């Protein structure tokens, strides 16, 4: 799997795309693949303050419920409300239409602690033995 090079990644399998002073957050292809068919997503409200590595929502699939963690700290400015009626977008396009939240960036230094696409691909390969 190719992971978008302009994104950064967490060990909990979230991604963040920086767009100026905003950041878009989602879960990775690997995460959705491990979960299976997503049937429900729980997201924070606009205005919620997220802390890096803090839990902010959950994704429920036919297999399991998995918590979602913030890759960086910030205020939620938008949630992908289309996922309420179509949570399968997370499976269909996890790095695009399946995004979860948009947020402001509190501390740009937190971004540097995240993995690059290459580092994340290596991490997933080591985790899965592949």
mmCIF file of C-alpha atoms in Angstrom:
data_model
loop_
_atom_site.group_PDB
_atom_site.id
_atom_site.type_symbol
_atom_site.label_atom_id
_atom_site.label_comp_id
_atom_site.label_asym_id
_atom_site.label_seq_id
_atom_site.Cartn_x
_atom_site.Cartn_y
_atom_site.Cartn_z
ATOM 1 C CA UNK A 1 0.000 0.000 0.000
ATOM 2 C CA UNK A 2 1.258 3.457 -0.890
ATOM 3 C CA UNK A 3 0.606 6.067 1.789
ATOM 4 C CA UNK A 4 0.306 9.734 0.753
ATOM 5 C CA UNK A 5 3.786 11.250 1.088
ATOM 6 C CA UNK A 6 2.479 14.656 2.218
ATOM 7 C CA UNK A 7 0.717 13.167 5.256
ATOM 8 C CA UNK A 8 2.213 12.310 8.659
ATOM 9 C CA UNK A 9 1.270 9.167 10.588
ATOM 10 C CA UNK A 10 0.885 7.878 14.155
ATOM 11 C CA UNK A 11 1.644 4.504 15.739
ATOM 12 C CA UNK A 12 -2.113 4.255 16.394
ATOM 13 C CA UNK A 13 -2.736 4.386 12.602
ATOM 14 C CA UNK A 14 -4.106 7.901 12.202
ATOM 15 C CA UNK A 15 -2.939 10.328 9.530
ATOM 16 C CA UNK A 16 -2.776 14.106 9.469
ATOM 17 C CA UNK A 17 -2.550 16.357 6.426
ATOM 18 C CA UNK A 18 -1.341 19.878 7.110
ATOM 19 C CA UNK A 19 -3.031 22.611 5.083
ATOM 20 C CA UNK A 20 -1.711 26.013 6.188
ATOM 21 C CA UNK A 21 -2.925 26.568 9.769
ATOM 22 C CA UNK A 22 -5.391 23.688 9.546
ATOM 23 C CA UNK A 23 -4.939 19.933 9.786
ATOM 24 C CA UNK A 24 -7.185 17.197 8.404
ATOM 25 C CA UNK A 25 -7.222 13.912 10.350
ATOM 26 C CA UNK A 26 -8.295 10.395 9.403
ATOM 27 C CA UNK A 27 -7.401 6.753 9.899
ATOM 28 C CA UNK A 28 -5.043 4.942 7.560
ATOM 29 C CA UNK A 29 -5.777 2.335 4.930
ATOM 30 C CA UNK A 30 -4.076 -0.211 7.177
ATOM 31 C CA UNK A 31 -6.377 0.695 10.097
ATOM 32 C CA UNK A 32 -9.569 0.363 8.076
ATOM 33 C CA UNK A 33 -8.283 -2.878 6.570
ATOM 34 C CA UNK A 34 -7.705 -4.332 10.043
ATOM 35 C CA UNK A 35 -11.137 -3.175 11.227
ATOM 36 C CA UNK A 36 -13.133 -4.547 8.316
ATOM 37 C CA UNK A 37 -16.452 -3.012 7.266
ATOM 38 C CA UNK A 38 -17.012 0.213 9.207
ATOM 39 C CA UNK A 39 -20.620 0.523 10.376
ATOM 40 C CA UNK A 40 -20.473 3.507 12.761
ATOM 41 C CA UNK A 41 -18.191 6.398 13.629
ATOM 42 C CA UNK A 42 -18.241 8.577 16.746
ATOM 43 C CA UNK A 43 -16.709 12.026 16.258
ATOM 44 C CA UNK A 44 -16.183 15.027 18.557
ATOM 45 C CA UNK A 45 -18.194 18.224 18.290
ATOM 46 C CA UNK A 46 -16.907 21.311 16.516
ATOM 47 C CA UNK A 47 -15.057 23.398 19.105
ATOM 48 C CA UNK A 48 -13.705 20.400 21.004
ATOM 49 C CA UNK A 49 -10.094 20.781 22.145
ATOM 50 C CA UNK A 50 -7.974 17.768 21.240
ATOM 51 C CA UNK A 51 -4.666 16.855 22.840
ATOM 52 C CA UNK A 52 -1.974 15.002 20.908
ATOM 53 C CA UNK A 53 -2.336 11.257 21.565
ATOM 54 C CA UNK A 54 -5.665 11.851 23.344
ATOM 55 C CA UNK A 55 -8.706 9.778 22.397
ATOM 56 C CA UNK A 56 -11.327 11.804 20.501
ATOM 57 C CA UNK A 57 -13.689 9.314 18.903
ATOM 58 C CA UNK A 58 -14.259 5.737 17.858
ATOM 59 C CA UNK A 59 -14.776 3.654 14.750
ATOM 60 C CA UNK A 60 -17.027 0.612 14.979
ATOM 61 C CA UNK A 61 -16.820 -2.200 12.482
ATOM 62 C CA UNK A 62 -18.386 -5.612 12.177
ATOM 63 C CA UNK A 63 -15.251 -6.948 13.925
ATOM 64 C CA UNK A 64 -14.463 -4.458 16.687
ATOM 65 C CA UNK A 65 -14.628 -0.961 18.121
ATOM 66 C CA UNK A 66 -11.416 1.024 17.896
ATOM 67 C CA UNK A 67 -10.606 4.329 19.569
ATOM 68 C CA UNK A 68 -9.301 7.213 17.457
ATOM 69 C CA UNK A 69 -6.448 9.350 18.791
ATOM 70 C CA UNK A 70 -5.459 12.885 17.856
ATOM 71 C CA UNK A 71 -2.106 13.024 16.064
ATOM 72 C CA UNK A 72 -1.595 16.637 17.183
ATOM 73 C CA UNK A 73 -3.248 19.134 19.539
ATOM 74 C CA UNK A 74 -5.841 21.599 18.284
ATOM 75 C CA UNK A 75 -9.442 22.758 18.159
ATOM 76 C CA UNK A 76 -11.919 20.848 15.983
ATOM 77 C CA UNK A 77 -13.193 23.224 13.289
ATOM 78 C CA UNK A 78 -15.131 20.734 11.159
ATOM 79 C CA UNK A 79 -16.326 17.131 11.344
ATOM 80 C CA UNK A 80 -17.080 14.905 8.375
ATOM 81 C CA UNK A 81 -20.803 14.631 9.046
ATOM 82 C CA UNK A 82 -21.284 12.610 5.838
ATOM 83 C CA UNK A 83 -19.816 9.647 7.756
ATOM 84 C CA UNK A 84 -22.925 9.478 9.963
ATOM 85 C CA UNK A 85 -25.009 8.192 7.047
ATOM 86 C CA UNK A 86 -22.144 6.664 5.073
ATOM 87 C CA UNK A 87 -19.449 5.340 7.452
ATOM 88 C CA UNK A 88 -18.271 3.019 4.667
ATOM 89 C CA UNK A 89 -16.460 6.026 3.140
ATOM 90 C CA UNK A 90 -13.734 5.221 5.669
ATOM 91 C CA UNK A 91 -13.271 1.823 3.970
ATOM 92 C CA UNK A 92 -13.716 3.124 0.436
ATOM 93 C CA UNK A 93 -11.370 6.139 0.648
ATOM 94 C CA UNK A 94 -9.605 6.351 4.044
ATOM 95 C CA UNK A 95 -7.045 8.933 2.868
ATOM 96 C CA UNK A 96 -9.617 11.101 1.078
ATOM 97 C CA UNK A 97 -13.419 11.201 1.451
ATOM 98 C CA UNK A 98 -13.159 9.146 4.658
ATOM 99 C CA UNK A 99 -11.449 11.969 6.603
ATOM 100 C CA UNK A 100 -12.732 12.467 10.156
ATOM 101 C CA UNK A 101 -12.081 16.005 11.411
ATOM 102 C CA UNK A 102 -10.391 19.265 10.501
ATOM 103 C CA UNK A 103 -8.652 21.109 13.294
ATOM 104 C CA UNK A 104 -6.462 24.098 14.036
ATOM 105 C CA UNK A 105 -2.822 23.469 14.891
ATOM 106 C CA UNK A 106 -1.727 24.439 18.410
ATOM 107 C CA UNK A 107 1.928 23.403 18.201
ATOM 108 C CA UNK A 108 3.615 22.775 14.858
ATOM 109 C CA UNK A 109 6.484 21.023 16.656
ATOM 110 C CA UNK A 110 4.161 18.073 17.352
ATOM 111 C CA UNK A 111 4.082 17.349 13.610
ATOM 112 C CA UNK A 112 7.810 16.571 13.612
ATOM 113 C CA UNK A 113 7.256 13.722 16.100
ATOM 114 C CA UNK A 114 4.998 11.893 13.619
ATOM 115 C CA UNK A 115 6.141 9.344 11.056
ATOM 116 C CA UNK A 116 6.660 10.089 7.378
ATOM 117 C CA UNK A 117 4.913 7.880 4.810
ATOM 118 C CA UNK A 118 8.049 5.757 4.412
ATOM 119 C CA UNK A 119 8.519 5.354 8.143
ATOM 120 C CA UNK A 120 4.850 4.425 8.546
ATOM 121 C CA UNK A 121 5.000 1.838 5.750
ATOM 122 C CA UNK A 122 8.048 0.280 7.457
ATOM 123 C CA UNK A 123 6.213 0.372 10.813
ATOM 124 C CA UNK A 124 3.167 -1.425 9.344
ATOM 125 C CA UNK A 125 5.407 -4.003 7.641
ATOM 126 C CA UNK A 126 7.196 -4.718 10.925
ATOM 127 C CA UNK A 127 3.895 -4.887 12.825
ATOM 128 C CA UNK A 128 2.327 -7.311 10.369
ATOM 129 C CA UNK A 129 5.422 -9.309 9.603
ATOM 130 C CA UNK A 130 5.257 -8.323 5.978
#
